[in-house]
Coordinates of C-alpha atoms and ligand atoms in Angstrom, one line a residue:
M300 CA 116.7 -14.1 185.7
N301 CA 116.3 -13.3 182.1
F302 CA 116.9 -9.8 180.6
P303 CA 115.1 -8.4 177.4
S304 CA 118.1 -7.2 175.5
S305 CA 116.0 -6.5 172.6
M306 CA 113.4 -4.0 170.6
I307 CA 110.6 -5.7 169.1
I308 CA 110.3 -4.2 165.5
G309 CA 107.9 -6.4 162.6
G310 CA 108.0 -8.8 165.1
E311 CA 111.4 -9.2 165.0
A312 CA 114.2 -8.8 168.4
V313 CA 116.3 -6.5 166.9
A314 CA 119.9 -4.7 168.3
A315 CA 119.6 -0.6 167.6
V316 CA 120.5 0.2 164.3
G317 CA 123.8 2.4 165.3
G318 CA 125.0 -0.3 167.6
G319 CA 124.4 1.7 170.7
T320 CA 123.4 1.2 174.2
Y321 CA 122.5 1.9 177.4
E322 CA 122.5 0.6 180.9
S323 CA 119.5 0.2 182.7
I324 CA 120.1 0.9 186.3
N325 CA 118.4 -0.2 189.8
P326 CA 117.7 2.7 192.1
A327 CA 116.9 0.1 195.1
D328 CA 121.6 -0.2 195.2
E329 CA 122.4 2.0 192.7
S330 CA 123.6 -1.8 190.3
V331 CA 123.1 -2.5 186.4
I332 CA 120.5 -4.8 185.8
C333 CA 120.9 -4.9 182.1
S334 CA 122.1 -3.4 179.0
L335 CA 119.8 -1.9 176.6
P336 CA 119.8 -0.4 172.8
A337 CA 119.2 2.4 172.5
G338 CA 117.8 3.5 169.7
G339 CA 117.8 6.5 167.4
V340 CA 115.9 8.0 164.7
E341 CA 115.9 5.0 162.3
D342 CA 115.3 2.4 164.9
A343 CA 112.2 5.1 165.4
N344 CA 111.2 5.4 161.7
A345 CA 112.2 1.2 160.5
A346 CA 109.1 1.3 163.7
V347 CA 106.8 3.2 161.9
T348 CA 107.1 1.5 158.7
A349 CA 106.6 -1.6 160.7
A350 CA 103.3 -0.7 161.3
R351 CA 102.7 1.2 159.0
K352 CA 102.3 -2.3 157.2
A353 CA 100.7 -3.9 159.6
F354 CA 97.8 -1.4 159.6
D355 CA 98.1 -0.9 155.7
E356 CA 98.3 -4.3 154.9
G357 CA 98.0 -6.9 157.1
D358 CA 94.9 -8.2 158.9
W359 CA 94.4 -6.3 162.3
P360 CA 92.6 -3.8 161.5
T361 CA 90.2 -6.4 159.0
M362 CA 89.7 -9.4 161.0
A363 CA 86.5 -10.8 163.0
P364 CA 86.9 -7.8 166.4
S365 CA 86.1 -11.2 168.0
R366 CA 89.1 -13.2 167.1
R367 CA 91.2 -9.2 168.3
G368 CA 89.2 -9.6 171.3
R369 CA 90.5 -13.8 171.7
V370 CA 94.3 -12.2 170.7
L371 CA 93.8 -9.5 173.6
R372 CA 92.7 -12.0 176.4
K373 CA 95.7 -14.8 175.8
L374 CA 98.1 -11.9 176.2
A375 CA 95.7 -11.2 179.5
D376 CA 96.3 -14.6 180.8
L377 CA 100.0 -14.7 179.4
V378 CA 100.8 -11.9 181.5
R379 CA 99.0 -13.2 184.6
K380 CA 101.1 -16.5 184.0
H381 CA 104.0 -14.7 184.1
R382 CA 102.8 -11.9 187.0
D383 CA 105.9 -13.1 189.7
E384 CA 108.7 -11.8 186.4
L385 CA 106.9 -8.4 185.1
A386 CA 106.4 -7.6 188.8
Q387 CA 110.3 -7.8 189.3
L388 CA 111.4 -6.4 186.6
E389 CA 109.0 -3.9 187.3
T390 CA 110.3 -3.7 190.8
L391 CA 114.4 -3.9 190.0
D392 CA 114.0 -1.0 186.9
V393 CA 112.1 1.8 189.4
G394 CA 112.6 1.0 192.9
K395 CA 108.2 0.3 193.6
T396 CA 107.6 -2.6 196.3
A397 CA 106.9 -6.1 195.4
F398 CA 103.5 -6.1 197.1
D399 CA 103.0 -3.0 194.5
S400 CA 104.4 -4.6 190.8
G401 CA 102.8 -7.9 192.2
K402 CA 99.7 -8.2 193.9
I403 CA 98.5 -4.4 192.1
E404 CA 100.0 -3.4 188.6
I405 CA 100.2 -6.2 187.4
P406 CA 97.4 -8.0 188.4
T407 CA 95.7 -5.0 186.6
V408 CA 97.6 -4.6 183.5
A409 CA 95.4 -8.4 182.9
N410 CA 92.4 -6.8 183.9
I411 CA 92.6 -4.0 181.7
L412 CA 93.1 -6.1 179.0
D413 CA 90.5 -8.4 180.0
Y414 CA 88.4 -5.3 179.2
Y415 CA 89.4 -4.2 176.3
A416 CA 88.9 -6.9 174.9
G417 CA 85.4 -7.4 175.2
F418 CA 84.9 -4.6 173.7
A419 CA 87.1 -5.5 170.7
D420 CA 83.3 -6.6 169.3
K421 CA 81.5 -3.3 170.5
V422 CA 82.8 -0.5 169.6
T423 CA 79.5 0.8 167.1
G424 CA 78.3 3.7 165.0
D425 CA 74.4 4.2 165.1
T426 CA 72.1 3.7 162.0
L427 CA 70.4 7.3 162.4
P428 CA 66.5 8.3 162.3
S429 CA 66.2 9.0 158.1
E430 CA 63.0 9.8 156.0
A431 CA 62.4 7.7 153.1
G432 CA 65.0 7.1 150.3
V433 CA 68.4 7.9 152.6
L434 CA 70.3 6.3 155.0
R435 CA 72.5 8.0 157.0
M436 CA 75.3 5.7 159.8
T437 CA 78.3 6.2 161.7
L438 CA 81.2 4.0 161.0
R439 CA 83.9 3.8 163.7
E440 CA 86.9 2.9 162.5
P441 CA 90.4 2.7 164.1
I442 CA 93.1 5.6 164.2
G443 CA 95.6 3.9 162.3
V444 CA 99.4 3.7 163.9
V445 CA 99.4 5.6 166.8
A446 CA 102.5 5.9 168.6
A447 CA 102.3 5.4 172.9
I448 CA 104.7 7.8 174.7
T449 CA 104.8 7.0 178.0
P450 CA 106.5 7.8 181.5
W451 CA 108.4 5.5 184.0
N452 CA 106.2 6.0 187.4
F453 CA 103.5 3.4 186.5
P454 CA 105.9 2.0 183.3
L455 CA 103.6 -1.4 182.3
L456 CA 100.2 -0.4 183.3
L457 CA 100.6 3.1 181.9
A458 CA 100.9 1.8 178.4
T459 CA 98.1 -0.8 178.3
W460 CA 95.4 1.8 179.5
K461 CA 97.2 3.1 175.5
I462 CA 97.6 -0.7 174.1
A463 CA 94.8 -2.1 175.3
P464 CA 91.8 0.1 174.0
A465 CA 94.3 1.4 171.1
L466 CA 94.5 -2.3 169.7
A467 CA 90.7 -3.3 170.1
C468 CA 89.6 -1.0 168.3
G469 CA 92.0 -2.8 165.3
N470 CA 95.1 -0.1 165.5
T471 CA 98.4 -0.6 165.3
M472 CA 101.4 0.9 167.7
V473 CA 105.1 1.9 168.5
L474 CA 105.1 2.1 171.8
K475 CA 108.0 4.2 173.4
P476 CA 108.6 3.5 177.0
A477 CA 110.5 6.0 179.2
K478 CA 114.6 5.3 178.6
I479 CA 114.7 4.3 182.4
S480 CA 112.3 2.3 182.9
S481 CA 111.9 0.0 179.4
L482 CA 112.0 -3.7 180.8
T483 CA 108.4 -5.0 181.0
S484 CA 107.5 -3.0 177.9
L485 CA 110.2 -5.4 176.0
R486 CA 108.9 -8.3 177.4
F487 CA 105.3 -7.5 177.7
A488 CA 105.6 -7.1 173.6
E489 CA 107.5 -10.5 172.9
L490 CA 104.4 -11.8 174.9
A491 CA 102.1 -10.1 173.3
L492 CA 103.6 -11.9 169.8
E493 CA 103.4 -15.5 171.9
A494 CA 99.5 -14.5 172.1
G495 CA 99.5 -14.5 168.8
L496 CA 99.4 -10.9 168.7
P497 CA 100.5 -10.4 164.0
A498 CA 104.0 -9.1 163.4
G499 CA 104.5 -5.3 163.4
V500 CA 100.7 -4.4 165.0
L501 CA 102.6 -3.4 168.3
N502 CA 106.6 -2.4 168.0
V503 CA 109.1 -1.4 171.0
V504 CA 111.7 1.2 170.7
T505 CA 113.9 2.2 173.6
G506 CA 116.1 5.4 174.1
S507 CA 115.5 9.0 174.3
G508 CA 112.5 10.2 174.5
A509 CA 114.2 13.8 173.0
V510 CA 115.2 11.9 169.6
I511 CA 113.1 8.8 169.6
G512 CA 110.2 11.0 170.8
E513 CA 110.2 13.6 168.6
A514 CA 110.8 11.1 165.1
L515 CA 107.2 9.5 165.9
V516 CA 105.9 13.1 167.0
N517 CA 107.0 14.1 163.3
H518 CA 106.6 11.8 161.8
P519 CA 103.8 11.6 158.7
D520 CA 103.3 7.8 159.1
V521 CA 102.1 8.4 162.6
D522 CA 98.3 8.8 163.0
K523 CA 98.2 10.2 166.6
I524 CA 100.3 10.0 169.8
A525 CA 98.6 8.7 172.7
F526 CA 101.2 11.2 175.5
T527 CA 102.1 10.2 179.4
G528 CA 104.1 12.6 180.7
S529 CA 105.1 16.0 182.3
T530 CA 103.3 19.1 180.6
A531 CA 106.5 20.8 179.6
V532 CA 107.1 18.1 177.3
G533 CA 103.8 17.3 176.6
I534 CA 102.7 21.0 175.7
G535 CA 105.9 20.6 172.5
I536 CA 104.7 17.4 171.2
Q537 CA 101.2 18.9 170.8
Q538 CA 102.7 21.9 169.0
K539 CA 104.8 19.9 166.8
A540 CA 102.4 17.0 166.5
A541 CA 100.2 20.3 164.6
G542 CA 103.0 20.2 162.1
T543 CA 100.7 16.6 160.3
T544 CA 97.6 17.9 162.1
K545 CA 98.0 13.7 164.0
R546 CA 95.1 13.3 167.0
V547 CA 96.8 13.9 170.3
T548 CA 96.1 13.2 173.5
L549 CA 98.0 14.1 176.3
E550 CA 97.4 12.5 180.5
L551 CA 100.3 15.6 181.9
G552 CA 101.0 16.5 185.3
G553 CA 99.3 17.3 188.5
K554 CA 98.9 19.5 191.6
S555 CA 96.4 17.4 193.2
P556 CA 93.6 18.2 196.7
N557 CA 93.1 16.0 199.2
V558 CA 90.6 18.4 201.5
I559 CA 89.9 17.3 205.5
F560 CA 86.7 18.9 206.6
E561 CA 86.5 18.6 210.7
D562 CA 83.3 16.5 210.3
A563 CA 85.8 13.4 208.3
D564 CA 86.6 10.5 209.7
L565 CA 90.0 11.9 210.4
K566 CA 91.4 7.6 211.2
Q567 CA 90.3 7.0 207.5
A568 CA 90.8 10.5 206.1
L569 CA 94.5 10.7 207.8
R570 CA 94.5 6.9 205.9
G571 CA 93.7 8.5 202.8
A572 CA 96.4 11.5 202.8
M573 CA 99.5 8.9 203.9
T574 CA 98.4 6.7 201.1
G575 CA 97.7 9.4 198.6
I576 CA 101.7 10.9 198.8
F577 CA 103.3 8.0 199.2
Y578 CA 101.9 5.6 197.7
N579 CA 105.1 4.2 194.9
K580 CA 107.0 7.1 196.6
G581 CA 105.0 10.2 195.2
E582 CA 105.8 9.2 191.9
V583 CA 101.4 9.5 190.8
C584 CA 100.3 11.6 188.3
A585 CA 97.2 12.1 190.9
A586 CA 99.1 12.4 193.8
G587 CA 97.8 13.8 196.8
S588 CA 100.3 16.3 197.3
R589 CA 98.4 19.2 198.8
L590 CA 96.8 18.3 201.5
L591 CA 94.1 21.0 202.4
V592 CA 92.7 21.1 206.4
Q593 CA 89.9 22.5 208.1
R594 CA 92.0 24.9 210.7
S595 CA 89.8 23.7 213.6
I596 CA 91.4 20.1 213.6
Y597 CA 94.6 21.6 212.3
D598 CA 97.6 21.0 215.2
D599 CA 95.8 18.0 215.9
V600 CA 95.9 16.2 211.9
C601 CA 99.7 18.5 212.1
E602 CA 100.5 15.9 214.7
Q603 CA 99.0 12.9 214.0
L604 CA 100.7 13.4 210.0
A605 CA 104.2 13.3 211.2
T606 CA 103.8 10.6 213.3
M607 CA 102.3 8.4 210.3
A608 CA 105.0 9.7 208.1
A609 CA 107.1 8.5 210.4
K610 CA 106.6 5.0 210.1
F611 CA 107.0 4.7 206.3
V612 CA 110.5 3.9 206.4
P613 CA 112.7 3.9 203.1
G614 CA 114.1 0.4 202.1
D615 CA 114.6 -2.6 199.8
P616 CA 111.5 -2.9 197.9
S617 CA 111.2 -6.4 197.4
S618 CA 110.5 -5.9 201.5
A619 CA 110.0 -2.2 202.7
R620 CA 107.1 -0.1 202.6
M621 CA 108.7 2.3 200.5
G622 CA 111.2 2.0 197.9
P623 CA 113.7 5.0 196.5
V624 CA 112.8 7.1 194.2
A625 CA 113.3 6.2 190.5
S626 CA 115.9 7.7 189.3
K627 CA 119.1 9.6 190.2
A628 CA 118.2 12.2 188.7
Q629 CA 114.5 12.2 190.6
Y630 CA 116.7 12.1 193.9
D631 CA 118.4 15.0 193.1
S632 CA 114.9 17.0 191.9
V633 CA 113.6 16.1 195.0
L634 CA 116.0 17.2 197.7
N635 CA 115.8 19.8 195.4
W636 CA 112.7 20.4 196.1
I637 CA 112.6 19.7 200.0
E638 CA 115.7 22.2 200.2
K639 CA 113.5 24.8 198.4
G640 CA 110.0 24.7 200.8
K641 CA 112.6 25.3 203.8
A642 CA 113.8 28.2 202.0
E643 CA 110.5 29.1 201.1
G644 CA 109.2 29.3 205.1
A645 CA 107.5 26.1 205.0
R646 CA 107.3 24.1 208.3
C647 CA 109.2 20.9 208.0
I648 CA 107.3 18.0 210.9
S649 CA 108.9 15.0 209.4
G650 CA 112.2 13.8 207.1
G651 CA 112.9 16.4 204.7
E652 CA 116.3 14.6 203.8
A653 CA 117.6 12.3 202.2
H654 CA 117.4 8.6 203.4
H655 CA 120.8 6.2 204.5
V656 CA 120.3 2.4 204.3
E657 CA 123.2 0.3 205.1
S658 CA 124.9 -0.7 201.9
G659 CA 125.0 3.6 201.5
K660 CA 123.8 3.1 198.1
G661 CA 120.1 3.8 196.6
Y662 CA 118.0 6.6 195.8
Y663 CA 115.7 6.9 199.1
I664 CA 114.4 9.7 200.4
Q665 CA 112.4 10.4 203.8
P666 CA 108.9 10.6 203.7
T667 CA 108.3 14.4 204.3
V668 CA 105.4 16.9 205.7
F669 CA 105.3 20.3 204.7
A670 CA 103.3 22.1 207.6
D671 CA 102.3 25.8 206.9
V672 CA 102.3 25.9 203.6
D673 CA 100.9 28.9 201.8
N674 CA 98.5 27.5 198.6
A675 CA 101.1 30.7 197.0
M676 CA 104.8 28.9 197.1
S677 CA 106.3 27.0 194.5
I678 CA 105.8 23.1 196.6
A679 CA 101.9 24.0 196.6
Q680 CA 102.2 25.7 192.6
E681 CA 104.8 23.1 191.8
E682 CA 104.9 19.1 190.9
I683 CA 107.2 17.4 193.0
F684 CA 106.5 14.0 191.8
G685 CA 108.0 12.6 194.8
P686 CA 107.2 11.8 198.8
V687 CA 106.4 15.4 199.1
L688 CA 103.1 16.2 201.1
A689 CA 102.7 19.9 201.7
V690 CA 99.8 21.2 204.2
I691 CA 97.6 23.9 203.9
P692 CA 95.5 25.3 205.9
F693 CA 91.5 26.4 205.4
D694 CA 88.8 28.0 207.0
D695 CA 85.3 27.3 205.6
E696 CA 84.2 25.3 202.2
A697 CA 83.9 28.7 199.5
D698 CA 87.8 28.7 201.1
A699 CA 88.7 25.0 200.5
I700 CA 87.4 25.3 196.8
A701 CA 89.0 28.6 195.9
I702 CA 92.6 26.6 197.2
A703 CA 91.7 23.1 195.7
N704 CA 91.2 25.1 192.3
D705 CA 94.3 27.5 193.0
S706 CA 96.5 25.4 191.1
P707 CA 96.8 25.0 186.7
Y708 CA 96.5 21.3 187.0
G709 CA 93.2 19.7 187.1
L710 CA 94.1 15.9 187.3
A711 CA 92.6 14.5 191.0
A712 CA 90.8 15.3 194.4
A713 CA 89.7 14.3 197.0
I714 CA 86.6 15.5 199.8
W715 CA 86.3 13.8 202.9
T716 CA 83.8 14.7 204.8
R717 CA 80.3 13.1 206.7
D718 CA 78.3 15.7 204.8
V719 CA 77.0 14.5 201.3
G720 CA 76.1 17.6 200.8
R721 CA 79.0 18.9 201.5
A722 CA 80.9 16.5 199.2
L723 CA 78.6 16.7 196.0
R724 CA 78.8 20.5 195.6
F725 CA 82.4 20.2 196.3
V726 CA 82.7 16.9 192.9
R727 CA 80.6 19.4 190.9
K728 CA 82.5 22.7 191.6
V729 CA 86.3 21.0 192.1
K730 CA 88.1 21.3 188.8
A731 CA 89.6 18.0 188.0
G732 CA 89.6 14.7 185.7
T733 CA 88.5 12.7 188.5
V734 CA 86.7 13.7 192.3
W735 CA 87.1 10.8 195.3
V736 CA 85.1 10.5 198.4
N737 CA 86.2 9.5 201.1
A738 CA 89.0 7.5 199.4
Y739 CA 92.2 7.8 196.9
N740 CA 94.1 6.5 194.3
L741 CA 91.6 4.2 193.3
Y742 CA 90.8 3.6 189.9
D743 CA 89.0 1.2 188.1
P744 CA 89.3 -0.1 184.1
S745 CA 85.9 1.2 183.9
L746 CA 86.4 4.5 185.1
P747 CA 87.4 7.4 182.5
F748 CA 90.3 9.1 183.9
G749 CA 91.8 12.2 182.3
G750 CA 92.8 16.2 183.0
Y751 CA 91.5 19.3 183.6
K752 CA 93.4 22.4 182.7
A753 CA 97.0 22.1 182.3
S754 CA 96.0 18.3 182.9
G755 CA 96.3 17.2 179.8
F756 CA 93.2 16.4 177.7
G757 CA 91.4 13.7 176.4
R758 CA 90.5 10.0 178.7
E759 CA 92.3 6.7 179.0
L760 CA 90.4 3.4 180.2
G761 CA 85.9 3.5 180.9
E762 CA 84.5 3.4 177.2
A763 CA 85.8 7.2 177.1
A764 CA 88.7 6.3 175.9
L765 CA 87.5 4.2 172.5
D766 CA 87.1 7.6 170.8
S767 CA 90.4 8.0 171.8
Y768 CA 91.3 5.5 169.2
T769 CA 89.2 5.4 166.7
E770 CA 87.5 8.3 163.9
L771 CA 83.9 8.7 163.1
K772 CA 82.4 8.3 159.9
S773 CA 79.4 9.7 158.3
A774 CA 78.2 8.2 156.2
W775 CA 74.7 9.1 153.4
I776 CA 73.5 6.5 151.3
N777 CA 70.8 8.0 148.6
L778 CA 68.6 4.8 148.3
G779 CA 67.5 5.8 144.6
Ligands
NAD42 P1 108.4 12.6 180.5 O1 107.9 14.2 179.7 O2 109.8 13.2 180.8 O3 108.8 12.0 179.5 C1 107.6 10.6 179.5 C2 107.4 10.6 177.6 O4 108.3 11.1 176.9 C3 109.5 9.4 178.3 O5 108.6 8.1 177.6 C4 109.9 10.3 177.2 O6 111.6 9.6 177.3 C5 109.4 11.0 176.5 N1 109.8 12.0 176.2 C6 111.1 13.3 176.7 N2 111.4 14.3 176.0 C7 110.5 14.3 174.8 C8 109.9 14.7 173.9 N3 110.9 16.1 173.2 N4 109.3 14.3 172.2 C9 108.4 13.3 172.6 N5 108.6 12.4 173.9 C10 109.7 13.0 174.8 O7 107.8 12.3 182.3 P2 108.5 10.9 183.2 O8 109.5 12.4 184.1 O9 108.3 10.6 182.3 O10 107.0 11.2 183.8 C11 107.0 11.5 185.3 C12 105.3 12.5 184.0 O11 104.4 12.9 183.6 C13 104.6 13.7 185.5 O12 104.6 14.9 184.7 C14 103.4 12.6 185.5 O13 102.8 13.4 186.6 C15 103.1 12.4 184.2 N6 102.3 10.6 184.2 C16 101.1 11.4 184.0 C17 100.0 10.4 184.6 C18 98.6 10.9 183.9 O14 97.9 10.3 183.4 N7 98.6 11.6 184.1 C19 100.1 9.2 184.9 C20 101.5 9.2 185.1 C21 102.3 10.4 185.2

């Protein structure tokens, strides 16, 4: 298999100016996958210069919008054609299962490109009711150079959430993927050139977030930062971006409540609880990491959760149901949280330790369930971002809503009930950007996604994302 080895700047495959490289590590066996350029400030600057030139002098923002749509559609087709290769890169890089990479994520990348390709010639302003002698109208224009800074949990998918709408609207971009998960972004940028995307419209710089990310955030020629990542880094970005009045959208962390009422279809709800926390080893911003269970069914649910969790045996992601966590840093952090949960007095009813495979290598963690968690405990308040579930009992609907909203975060929430009124009251009262009813972890290109409270602001996906990548211009025309 060929591994990407260069950054893409101005349509060229380039090494880092300083000549540095770093190794990309396979979390399944700790082996080195390949070396990648360790970009620095000069490389970030070169990428911004290329994107600026492509925006100010190139024809991407001004070409017939339908042509932009055709390029994005061609790129979607190339992603489909190279699905197996991209899926394999993603699995090697971050340990997600072959099924998730190949059957869910890479096909979704193509679907999102198609979805926004359709918008390229439908981003419109309005002609407003005006008196005689005057015409008032609005125009939607691309913002300019967008820097996308993305996390490692869904590397190409979350990059596409930004790239597809930004390019459809005529912006140019610099993408900085997370250091540990850059392979698919680099390959994708090569495919974009093959699809006919002009040089400089999509640039990818790899390396340290603190160095490259910060250079992009401070750069006066970057017009917008589209960030997905941790709340702490997002807050820093917002503060620094203020210096150059950049537009900023932030998709941040979560501690989402998944609420099971006694009248729920329990079989379905338990399955939802499992995928809610163990899908992608819990490395999901919207993971249902707090499971709220009505007290009347609490003991029964805990017993069944323990049995079901034990069946998610982690192993080689090419065949297992759950892979390793994405990196050594994440492995140490999640194990540390598990110890914290034990020390806080939560009752560990499943897992609770590292999982050892035969080779003795790899970052595997047992799917872990803590029962009798108090919502004030740190394992209920803070994002763990791993396969660790906190189960919290509640008495009635008011209690459930109060606990659900007692969190600094507000990314997602779910309710399992057969009572339509209760479900709709929950949808209204819960402070979260996405609410699922009798479902968990379902996404669609047309459905906006984003946070309340410390989970960030701005919406990705859906028509709503177009607002994040356009300026609204008002025109007043005196007709004489
Ligand atoms: P992170 O904040 O450590 O890194 C995210 C990105 O920011 C990476 O590309 C990183 O290199 C870069 N970065 C790091 N320091 C920077 C700095 N000082 N300036 C600019 N950029 C910098 O997050 P992560 O560990 O990669 O991802 C996990 C986090 O992302 C979790 O908190 C998770 O909830 C969140 N997340 C949110 C969503 C969402 O849609 N809301 C989706 C996925 C992940």
